[in-house]
Coordinates of C-alpha atoms in Angstrom, one line a residue:
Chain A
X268 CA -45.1 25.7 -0.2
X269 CA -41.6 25.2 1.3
X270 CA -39.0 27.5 -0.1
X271 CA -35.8 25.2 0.2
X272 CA -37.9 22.1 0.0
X273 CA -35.8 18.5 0.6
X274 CA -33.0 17.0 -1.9
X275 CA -33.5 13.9 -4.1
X276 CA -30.0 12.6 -4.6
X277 CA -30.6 10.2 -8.0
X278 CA -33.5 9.8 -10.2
X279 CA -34.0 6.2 -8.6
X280 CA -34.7 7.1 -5.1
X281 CA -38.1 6.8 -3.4
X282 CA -37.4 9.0 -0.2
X283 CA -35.9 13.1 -0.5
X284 CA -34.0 15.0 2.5
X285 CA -35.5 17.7 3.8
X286 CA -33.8 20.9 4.0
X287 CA -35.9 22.9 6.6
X288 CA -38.6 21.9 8.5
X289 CA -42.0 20.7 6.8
X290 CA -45.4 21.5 8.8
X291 CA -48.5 18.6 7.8
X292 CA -50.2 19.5 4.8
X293 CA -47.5 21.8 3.8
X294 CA -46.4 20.9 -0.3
X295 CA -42.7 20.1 -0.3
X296 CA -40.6 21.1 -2.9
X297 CA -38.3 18.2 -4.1
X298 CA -35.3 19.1 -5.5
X299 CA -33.8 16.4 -8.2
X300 CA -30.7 18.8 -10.5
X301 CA -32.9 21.3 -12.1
X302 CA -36.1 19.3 -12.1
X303 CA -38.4 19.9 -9.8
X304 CA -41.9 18.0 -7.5
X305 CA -43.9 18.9 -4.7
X306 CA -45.5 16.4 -2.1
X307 CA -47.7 17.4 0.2
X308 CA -45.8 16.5 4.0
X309 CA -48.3 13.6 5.5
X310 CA -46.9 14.9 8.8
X311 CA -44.8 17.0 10.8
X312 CA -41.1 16.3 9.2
X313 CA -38.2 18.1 11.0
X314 CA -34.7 19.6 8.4
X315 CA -32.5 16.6 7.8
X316 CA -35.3 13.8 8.0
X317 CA -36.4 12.1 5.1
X318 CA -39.9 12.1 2.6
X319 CA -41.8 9.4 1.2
X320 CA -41.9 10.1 -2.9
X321 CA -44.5 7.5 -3.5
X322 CA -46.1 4.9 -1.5
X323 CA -44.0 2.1 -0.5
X324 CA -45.2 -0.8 0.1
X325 CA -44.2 -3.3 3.1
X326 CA -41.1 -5.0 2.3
X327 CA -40.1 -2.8 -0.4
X328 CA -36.6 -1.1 -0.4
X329 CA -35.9 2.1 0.4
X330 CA -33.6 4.5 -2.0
X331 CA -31.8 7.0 -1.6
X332 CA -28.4 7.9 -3.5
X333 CA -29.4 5.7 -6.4
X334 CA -28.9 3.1 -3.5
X335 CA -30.5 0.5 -0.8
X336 CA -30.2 1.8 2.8
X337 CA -33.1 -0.5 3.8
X338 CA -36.4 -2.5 3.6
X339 CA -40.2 -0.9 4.4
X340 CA -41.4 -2.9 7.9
X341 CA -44.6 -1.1 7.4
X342 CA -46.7 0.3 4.6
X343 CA -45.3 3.8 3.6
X344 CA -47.3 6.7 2.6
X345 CA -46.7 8.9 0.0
X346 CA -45.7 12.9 2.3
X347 CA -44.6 10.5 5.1
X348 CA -41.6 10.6 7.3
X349 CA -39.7 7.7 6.6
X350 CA -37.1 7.1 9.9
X351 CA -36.4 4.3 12.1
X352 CA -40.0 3.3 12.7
X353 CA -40.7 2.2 9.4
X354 CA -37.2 1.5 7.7
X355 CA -35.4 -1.2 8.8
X356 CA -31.4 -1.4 8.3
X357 CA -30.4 -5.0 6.8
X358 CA -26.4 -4.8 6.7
X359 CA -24.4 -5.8 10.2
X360 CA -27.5 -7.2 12.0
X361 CA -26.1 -9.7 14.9
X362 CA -29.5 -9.9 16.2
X363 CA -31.1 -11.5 12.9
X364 CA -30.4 -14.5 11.5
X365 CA -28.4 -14.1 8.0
X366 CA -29.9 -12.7 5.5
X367 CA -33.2 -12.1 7.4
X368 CA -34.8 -8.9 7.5
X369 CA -38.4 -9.0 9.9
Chain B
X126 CA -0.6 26.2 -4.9
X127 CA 2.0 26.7 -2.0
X128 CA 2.3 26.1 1.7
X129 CA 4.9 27.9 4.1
X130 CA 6.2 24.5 6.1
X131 CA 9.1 23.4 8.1
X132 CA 11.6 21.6 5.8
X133 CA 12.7 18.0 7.3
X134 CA 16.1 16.3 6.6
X135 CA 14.2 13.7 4.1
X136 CA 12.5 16.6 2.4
X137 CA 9.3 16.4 3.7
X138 CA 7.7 19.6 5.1
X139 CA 6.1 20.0 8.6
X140 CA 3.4 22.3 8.7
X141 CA 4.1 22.7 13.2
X142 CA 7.4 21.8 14.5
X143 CA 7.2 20.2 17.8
X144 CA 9.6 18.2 19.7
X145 CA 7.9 14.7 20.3
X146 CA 8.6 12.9 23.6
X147 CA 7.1 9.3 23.6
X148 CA 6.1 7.0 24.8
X149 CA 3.6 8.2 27.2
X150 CA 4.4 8.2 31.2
X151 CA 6.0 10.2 34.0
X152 CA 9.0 11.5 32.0
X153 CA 7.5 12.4 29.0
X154 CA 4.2 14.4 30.9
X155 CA 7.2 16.0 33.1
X156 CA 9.7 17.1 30.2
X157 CA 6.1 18.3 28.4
X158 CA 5.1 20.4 31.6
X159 CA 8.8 22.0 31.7
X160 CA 9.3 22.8 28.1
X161 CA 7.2 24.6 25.7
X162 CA 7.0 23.3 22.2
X163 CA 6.9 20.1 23.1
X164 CA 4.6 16.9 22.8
X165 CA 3.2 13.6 23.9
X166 CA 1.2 10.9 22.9
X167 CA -1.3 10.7 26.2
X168 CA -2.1 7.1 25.8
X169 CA -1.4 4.3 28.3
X170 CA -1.4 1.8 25.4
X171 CA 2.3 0.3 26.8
X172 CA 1.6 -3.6 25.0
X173 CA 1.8 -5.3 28.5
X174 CA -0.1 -9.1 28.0
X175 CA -0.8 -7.7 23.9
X176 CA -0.5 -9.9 21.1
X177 CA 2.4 -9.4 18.9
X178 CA 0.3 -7.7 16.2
X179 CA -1.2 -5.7 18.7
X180 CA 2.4 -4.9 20.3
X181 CA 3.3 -3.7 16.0
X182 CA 0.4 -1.6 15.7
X183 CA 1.8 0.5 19.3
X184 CA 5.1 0.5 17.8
X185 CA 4.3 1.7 14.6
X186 CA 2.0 4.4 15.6
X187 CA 4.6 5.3 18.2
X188 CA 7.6 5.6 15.1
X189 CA 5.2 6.9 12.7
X190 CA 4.4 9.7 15.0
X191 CA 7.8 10.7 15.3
X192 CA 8.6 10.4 11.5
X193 CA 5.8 12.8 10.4
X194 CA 7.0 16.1 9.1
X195 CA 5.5 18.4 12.3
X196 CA 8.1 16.4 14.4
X197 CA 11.8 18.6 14.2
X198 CA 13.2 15.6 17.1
X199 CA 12.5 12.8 19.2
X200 CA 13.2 12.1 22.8
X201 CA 12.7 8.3 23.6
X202 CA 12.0 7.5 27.4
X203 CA 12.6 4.1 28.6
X204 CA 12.6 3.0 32.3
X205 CA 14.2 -0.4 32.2
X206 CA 16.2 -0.4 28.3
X207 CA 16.2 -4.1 26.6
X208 CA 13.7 -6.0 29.1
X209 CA 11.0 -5.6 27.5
X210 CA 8.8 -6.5 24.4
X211 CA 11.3 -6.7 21.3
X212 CA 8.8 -4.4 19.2
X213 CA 8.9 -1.3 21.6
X214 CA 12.2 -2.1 22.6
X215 CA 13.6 1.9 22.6
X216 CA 16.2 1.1 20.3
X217 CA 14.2 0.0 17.3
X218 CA 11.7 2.9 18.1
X219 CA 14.4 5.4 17.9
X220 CA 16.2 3.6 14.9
X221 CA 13.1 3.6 13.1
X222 CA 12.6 7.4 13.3
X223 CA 16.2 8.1 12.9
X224 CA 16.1 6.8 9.3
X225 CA 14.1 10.2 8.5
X226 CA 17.2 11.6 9.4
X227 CA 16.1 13.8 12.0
X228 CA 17.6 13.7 15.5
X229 CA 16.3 11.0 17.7
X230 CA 17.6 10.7 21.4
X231 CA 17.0 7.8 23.7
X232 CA 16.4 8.8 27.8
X233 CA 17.3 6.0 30.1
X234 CA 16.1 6.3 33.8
X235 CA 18.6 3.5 34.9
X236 CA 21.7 5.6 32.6
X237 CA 21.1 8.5 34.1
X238 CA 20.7 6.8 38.0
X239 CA 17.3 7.3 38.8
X240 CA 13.8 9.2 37.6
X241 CA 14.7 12.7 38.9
X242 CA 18.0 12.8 37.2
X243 CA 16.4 11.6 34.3
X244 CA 13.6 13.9 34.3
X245 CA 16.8 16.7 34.9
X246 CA 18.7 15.4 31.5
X247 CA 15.4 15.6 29.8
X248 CA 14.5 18.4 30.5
X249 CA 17.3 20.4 29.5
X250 CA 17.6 18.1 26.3
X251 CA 14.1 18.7 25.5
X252 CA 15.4 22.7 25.7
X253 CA 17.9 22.4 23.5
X254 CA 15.9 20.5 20.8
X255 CA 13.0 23.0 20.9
X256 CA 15.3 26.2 21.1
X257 CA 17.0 24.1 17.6
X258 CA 14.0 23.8 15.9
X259 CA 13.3 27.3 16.4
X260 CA 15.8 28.1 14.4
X261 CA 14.3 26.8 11.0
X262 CA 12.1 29.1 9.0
X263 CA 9.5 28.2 7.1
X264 CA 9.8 28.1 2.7
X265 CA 7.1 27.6 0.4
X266 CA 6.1 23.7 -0.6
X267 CA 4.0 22.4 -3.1
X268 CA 0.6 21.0 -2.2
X269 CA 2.3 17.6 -3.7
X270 CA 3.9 17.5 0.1
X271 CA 1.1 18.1 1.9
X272 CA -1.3 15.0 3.5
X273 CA -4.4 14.9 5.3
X274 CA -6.5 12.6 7.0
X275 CA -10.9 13.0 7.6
X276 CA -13.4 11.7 9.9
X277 CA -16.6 12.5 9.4
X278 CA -18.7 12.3 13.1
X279 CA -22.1 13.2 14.7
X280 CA -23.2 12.6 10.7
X281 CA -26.6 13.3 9.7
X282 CA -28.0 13.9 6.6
X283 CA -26.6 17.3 6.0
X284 CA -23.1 15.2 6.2
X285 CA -24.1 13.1 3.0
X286 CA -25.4 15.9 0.9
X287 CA -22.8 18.6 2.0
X288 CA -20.3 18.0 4.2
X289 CA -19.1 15.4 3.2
X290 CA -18.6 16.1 -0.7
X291 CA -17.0 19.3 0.0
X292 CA -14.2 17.4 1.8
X293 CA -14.0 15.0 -1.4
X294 CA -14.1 17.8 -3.0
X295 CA -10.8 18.6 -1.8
X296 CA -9.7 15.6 -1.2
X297 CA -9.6 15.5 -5.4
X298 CA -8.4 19.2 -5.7
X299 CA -5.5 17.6 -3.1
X300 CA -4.9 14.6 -5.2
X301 CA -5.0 16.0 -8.3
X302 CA -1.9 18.2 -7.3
X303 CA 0.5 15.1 -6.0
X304 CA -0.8 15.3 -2.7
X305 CA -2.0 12.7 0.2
X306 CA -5.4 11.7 1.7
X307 CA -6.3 9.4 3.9
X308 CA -10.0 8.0 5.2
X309 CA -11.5 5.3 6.8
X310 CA -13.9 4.2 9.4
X311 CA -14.4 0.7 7.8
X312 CA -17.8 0.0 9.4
X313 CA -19.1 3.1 7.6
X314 CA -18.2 2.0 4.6
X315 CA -20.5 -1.5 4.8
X316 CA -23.9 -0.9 2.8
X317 CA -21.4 0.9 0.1
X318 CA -18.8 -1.1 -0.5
X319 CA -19.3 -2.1 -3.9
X320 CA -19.2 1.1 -5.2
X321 CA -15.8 2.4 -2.9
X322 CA -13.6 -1.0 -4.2
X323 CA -15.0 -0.2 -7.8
X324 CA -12.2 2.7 -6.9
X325 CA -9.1 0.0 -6.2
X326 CA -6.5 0.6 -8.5
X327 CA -6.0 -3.0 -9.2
X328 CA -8.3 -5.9 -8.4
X329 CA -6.2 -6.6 -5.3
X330 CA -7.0 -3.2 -3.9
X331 CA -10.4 -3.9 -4.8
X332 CA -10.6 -7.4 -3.1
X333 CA -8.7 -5.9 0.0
X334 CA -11.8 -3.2 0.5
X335 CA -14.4 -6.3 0.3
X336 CA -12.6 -8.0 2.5
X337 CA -12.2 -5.2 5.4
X338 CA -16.0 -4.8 5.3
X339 CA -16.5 -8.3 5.5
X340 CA -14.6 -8.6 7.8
X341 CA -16.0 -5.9 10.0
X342 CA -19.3 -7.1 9.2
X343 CA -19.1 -10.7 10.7
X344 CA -17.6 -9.1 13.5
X345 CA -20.5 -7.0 14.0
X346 CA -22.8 -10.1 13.8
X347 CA -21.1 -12.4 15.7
X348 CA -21.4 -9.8 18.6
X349 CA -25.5 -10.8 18.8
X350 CA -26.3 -6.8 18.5
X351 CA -28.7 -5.3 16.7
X352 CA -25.8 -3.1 14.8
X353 CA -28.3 -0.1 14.9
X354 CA -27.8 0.5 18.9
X355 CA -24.1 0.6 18.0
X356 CA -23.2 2.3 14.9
X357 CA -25.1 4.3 13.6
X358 CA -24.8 6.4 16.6
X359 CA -27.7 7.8 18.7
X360 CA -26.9 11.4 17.6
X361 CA -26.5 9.9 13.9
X362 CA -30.4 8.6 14.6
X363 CA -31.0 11.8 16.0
X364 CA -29.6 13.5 13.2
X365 CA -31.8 11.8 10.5
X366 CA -29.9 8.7 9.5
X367 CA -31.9 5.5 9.4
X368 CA -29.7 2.9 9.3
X369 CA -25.9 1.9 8.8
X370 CA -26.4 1.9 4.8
X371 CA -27.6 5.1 4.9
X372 CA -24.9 6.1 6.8
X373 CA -21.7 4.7 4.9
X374 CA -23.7 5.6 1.4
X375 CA -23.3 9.5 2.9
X376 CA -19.9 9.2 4.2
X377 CA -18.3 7.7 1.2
X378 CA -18.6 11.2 0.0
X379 CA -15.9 12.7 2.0
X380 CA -13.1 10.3 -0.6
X381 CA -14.1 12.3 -3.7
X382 CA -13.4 10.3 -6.8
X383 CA -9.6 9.3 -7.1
X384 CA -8.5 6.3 -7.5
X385 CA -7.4 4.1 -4.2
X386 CA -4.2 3.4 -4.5
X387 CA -4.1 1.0 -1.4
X388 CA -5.7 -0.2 2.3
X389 CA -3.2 0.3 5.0
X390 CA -3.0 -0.8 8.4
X391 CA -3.9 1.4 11.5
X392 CA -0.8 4.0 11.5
X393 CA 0.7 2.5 8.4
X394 CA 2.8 4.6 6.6
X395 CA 1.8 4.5 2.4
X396 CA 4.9 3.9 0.1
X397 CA 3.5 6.8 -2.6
X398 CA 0.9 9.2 -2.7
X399 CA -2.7 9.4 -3.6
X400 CA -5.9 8.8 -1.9
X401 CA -6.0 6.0 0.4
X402 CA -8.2 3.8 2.8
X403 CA -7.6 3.4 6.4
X404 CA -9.1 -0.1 7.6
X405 CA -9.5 1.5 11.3
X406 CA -11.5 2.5 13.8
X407 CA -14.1 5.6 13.4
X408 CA -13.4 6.5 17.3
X409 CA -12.1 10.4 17.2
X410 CA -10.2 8.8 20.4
X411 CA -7.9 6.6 18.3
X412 CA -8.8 7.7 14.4
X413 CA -6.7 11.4 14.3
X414 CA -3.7 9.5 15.9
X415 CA -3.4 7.0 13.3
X416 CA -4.2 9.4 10.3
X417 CA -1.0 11.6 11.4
X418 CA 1.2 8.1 12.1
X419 CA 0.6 7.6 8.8
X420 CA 2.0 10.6 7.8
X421 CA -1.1 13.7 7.8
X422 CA 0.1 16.7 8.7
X423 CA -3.7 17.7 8.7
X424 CA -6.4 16.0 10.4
X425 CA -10.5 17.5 9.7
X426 CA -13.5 16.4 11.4
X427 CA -15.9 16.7 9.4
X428 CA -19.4 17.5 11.9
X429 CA -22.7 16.6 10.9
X430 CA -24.1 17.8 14.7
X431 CA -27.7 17.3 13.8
X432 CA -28.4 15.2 16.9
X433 CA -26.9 16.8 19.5
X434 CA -27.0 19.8 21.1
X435 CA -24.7 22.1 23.6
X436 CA -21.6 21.2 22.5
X437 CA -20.1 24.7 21.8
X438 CA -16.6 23.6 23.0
X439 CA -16.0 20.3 20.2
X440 CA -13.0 17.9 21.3
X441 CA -9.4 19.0 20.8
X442 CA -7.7 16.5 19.0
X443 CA -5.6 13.2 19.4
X444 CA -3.6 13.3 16.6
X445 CA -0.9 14.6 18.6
X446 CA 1.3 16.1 16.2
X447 CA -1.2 17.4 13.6
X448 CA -3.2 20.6 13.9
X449 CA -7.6 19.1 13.9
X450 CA -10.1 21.5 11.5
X451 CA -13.4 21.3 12.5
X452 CA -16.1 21.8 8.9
X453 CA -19.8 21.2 9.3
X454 CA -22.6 22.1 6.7
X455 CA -25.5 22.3 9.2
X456 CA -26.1 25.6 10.4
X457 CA -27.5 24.8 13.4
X458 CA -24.0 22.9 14.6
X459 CA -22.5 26.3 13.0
X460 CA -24.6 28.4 15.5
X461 CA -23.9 26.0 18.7
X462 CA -20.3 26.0 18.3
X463 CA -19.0 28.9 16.3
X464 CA -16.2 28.8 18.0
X465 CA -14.9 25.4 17.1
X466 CA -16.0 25.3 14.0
X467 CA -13.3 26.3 11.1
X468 CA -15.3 25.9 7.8
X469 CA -19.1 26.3 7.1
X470 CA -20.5 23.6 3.7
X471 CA -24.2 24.7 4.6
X472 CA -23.6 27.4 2.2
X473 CA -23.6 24.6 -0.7
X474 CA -27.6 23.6 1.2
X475 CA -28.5 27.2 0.9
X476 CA -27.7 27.2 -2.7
X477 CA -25.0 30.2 -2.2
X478 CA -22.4 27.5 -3.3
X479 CA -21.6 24.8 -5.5
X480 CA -19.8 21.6 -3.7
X481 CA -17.0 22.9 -6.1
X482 CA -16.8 26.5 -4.8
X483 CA -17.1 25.4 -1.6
X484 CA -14.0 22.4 -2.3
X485 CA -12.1 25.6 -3.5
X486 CA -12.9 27.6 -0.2
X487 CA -12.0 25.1 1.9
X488 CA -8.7 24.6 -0.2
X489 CA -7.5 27.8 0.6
X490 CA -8.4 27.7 4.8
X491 CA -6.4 24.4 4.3
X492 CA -3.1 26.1 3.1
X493 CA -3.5 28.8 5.6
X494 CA -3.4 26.3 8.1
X495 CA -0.6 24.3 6.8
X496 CA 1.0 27.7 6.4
X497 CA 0.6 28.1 10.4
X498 CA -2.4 29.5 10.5
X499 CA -3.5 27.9 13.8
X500 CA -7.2 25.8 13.9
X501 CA -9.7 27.4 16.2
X502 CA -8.9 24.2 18.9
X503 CA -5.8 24.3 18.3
X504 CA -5.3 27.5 20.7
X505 CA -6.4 25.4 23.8
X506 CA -3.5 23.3 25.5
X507 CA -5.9 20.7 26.3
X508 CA -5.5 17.2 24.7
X509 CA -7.8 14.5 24.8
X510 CA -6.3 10.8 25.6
X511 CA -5.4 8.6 22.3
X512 CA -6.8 5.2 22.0
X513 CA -4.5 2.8 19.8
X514 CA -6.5 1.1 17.5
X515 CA -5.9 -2.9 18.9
X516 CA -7.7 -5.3 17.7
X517 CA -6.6 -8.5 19.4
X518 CA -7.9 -9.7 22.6
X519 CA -5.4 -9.1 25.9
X520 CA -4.0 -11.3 28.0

């Protein structure tokens, strides 16, 4: 078990920050106020990168303070990192056609 | 809360008291060389083939500069007086200032018959402007008369959950007393800008915050890029953030909860004082010089740092008249460049402090420096270049 664990900014979102690095198969502690979790990391996950709460499917949006900062392009497990590779950004995108996120 | 600062003729108080030689070029580097206590703008933004909006944005940064309260006087240089572009025309530039009422004195290479002569009168004018405002003392001021401007750079995530509330944090404490604070960056603010115009104090204000994302937006995609090999950053990537959403949803943060009372222009000075938003340019090379144009006596960069590593010696500043603070809440950028850094906001990760405490902490290193307490860059002479924020295409 991590001691600092990562921070879940709102109730709402799916991913939590962490705040120290997170070995595979170590149990997270996710701070949300006073309440706390723990999910087991699905991976190595370095301080400042992001958790996957649940699974998240394809296509689904991604959370984090209370707020959309963009769209699964890839089936999400729950302890996973969640980074460019499987988040893609929708806002300012010159190379999509509007409103289009792949 | 009290600050020891420089009193100005229209009652403003400088928190440094320079002598400001502008614009940029052979006199004003010269006269700067010669006499201590002195400054530039190094920027050879001169409006040659700019539009006329572009040409206003270099004139106001240029007056703006010399109106803010760590300016005691003003030498204008001009090489060739009434030939060229109306807006920088030394006259109005000087005129401009002069209505602060502080002493404003035009240089004119042709006047004086020839560069070297000129460089002579300037030189011993720029003495006797430096050696005057070294006669003023500095009195207490309320907080009411202090204003700052942030950036927040390098962000990663410790910048959303740390850094960047403690300097709302203060931004609010600053507010709340009558004070000024400025920020910006209005590509970072698209992904959260319907919750920052919620914040307009009228639905124009509102409407104005919409539009300068929109704006920016359309811009970004009418480029063809994929905005995520532009802004965020690589070291923002680096650091953790995953896309431009994620990154304006953290750096919202750093304008605490005030109301804004209005969107200015690049270097715009506000006609009160509150909180307000910049539409600019996130660049350090242009941002600082705008913020202190528009009246900050302060300028803080707030670090994230998370992506990069090395940099133990951080940039120095452009905001030319105004003193930069360096903050960071991740202690990693702490331990690379301890000694640039002026303020630590990991301790509110750590759990040692609330973002409130921390605010409060940070309050109190702010009034220290407005009181002259120097900034840990401030000790180097170096200066980077200043970038005008232009946004017209030149001709």
């Amino acid at each position: 078990m991590t001691a600092r664990g990562a921070l879940q900014l709102s109730e709402k979102d799916n991913v939590a920050t962490l705040l120290e690095d997170a070995a595979p198969g170590t149990g997270v502690l996710i701070r949300l106020g006073k309440e706390t979790s723990t999910v087991k990391a699905g991976e190595s996950i370095p301080f400042g990168f992001k958790i996957a709460l649940t699974d998240i499917a394809k296509g689904a949006a991604i959370i984090k303070y209370g707020e959309t900062i963009g769209i699964a392009s890839c089936d999400i497990k729950k302890g996973e990192m969640v980074h460019i590779h499987n988040l893609e950004g929708g806002r300012g995108r010159g190379d999509l056609m509007k409103g289009e996120v792949k | 809360m009290n600050f020891m600062g420089y009193e100005r003729p229209d009652g403003s108080a400088g928190i440094r008291n320079h002598v400001l030689v502008i614009p940029w070029g052979f006199l004003a580097a010269k006269i700067c060389d010669f006499v201590d206590g002195t400054k530039t703008i190094l920027s050879p933004d001169s409006g040659s083939g700019r539009t006329s909006r572009d040409r206003e944005t270099i004139a106001r940064t240029l007056i703006g500069l010399g109106r803010n309260p760590n300016v005691a006087s003003v030498i204008v240089h001009t090489l060739s007086a009434g030939v060229g572009y109306p807006e920088l025309a030394p006259a109005r530039l000087a005129g401009e200032i002069a209505r602060s009422g502080k002493r404003v004195e035009i240089l004119d290479v042709v006047k004086e018959g020839g560069t070297l002569k000129a460089l002579e009168k300037g030189v011993q004018l720029a003495r006797e402007m430096v050696l005057e405002a070294s006669r003023l003392r500095r009195q207490p001021f309320d907080l009411s008369q202090l204003a700052v401007g942030v950036k927040c750079g390098a962000s990663d995530t410790t910048s959303g959950i740390a850094g960047n509330p403690v300097i709302g944090n203060l931004f609010d404490r600053i507010i709340a007393a009558g004070g000024t604070a400025f920020f910006g960056e209005t590509t970072e603010i698209i992904g959260a800008e319907h919750i920052l115009s919620k914040r307009g104090i009228n639905a124009e204000v509102s409407r104005q915050i919409l539009e300068a994302a929109a704006r920016t937006e359309a811009d970004a995609k009418a480029t063809g890029d994929d905005i995520r090999t532009v802004n965020p950053v690589p070291s923002n990537i680096a650091g953790g953030i995953s896309s431009l959403e994620e990154k304006s949803l953290g750096a919202i943060h750093k304008s605490g909860s005030a109301p804004i009372q209005a969107v200015l222009k690049y270097g715009e000075r506000p006609e009160g004082k509150g909180l307000y938003f910049v539409d600019n340019w996130m660049s350090m090379g242009s941002i600082f010089a705008g913020y202190a144009a528009s009246g900050a006596q302060l300028v803080i960069f707030q670090l994230g740092g998370g992506g990069f590593f090395g940099h133990d010696l951080l940039f120095t500043s452009t905001a030319v008249v105004s003193p930069l603070m360096w903050t960071t809440a991740n202690p990693k950028t702490l331990a690379m460049a301890p000694t640039s850094l002026d303020f630590y906001s990991g301790t509110v990760i750590e759990g040692k402090d609330t973002i409130e405490e921390a605010g409060g902490k940070l309050l109190q290193l702010v009034l220290d420096v407005a009181s002259g307490t120097m900034t840990k860059v401030e000790t180097l002479r170096h200066t980077d270049p200043t970038q005008i924020y232009l946004r017209d295409p030149s001709f």
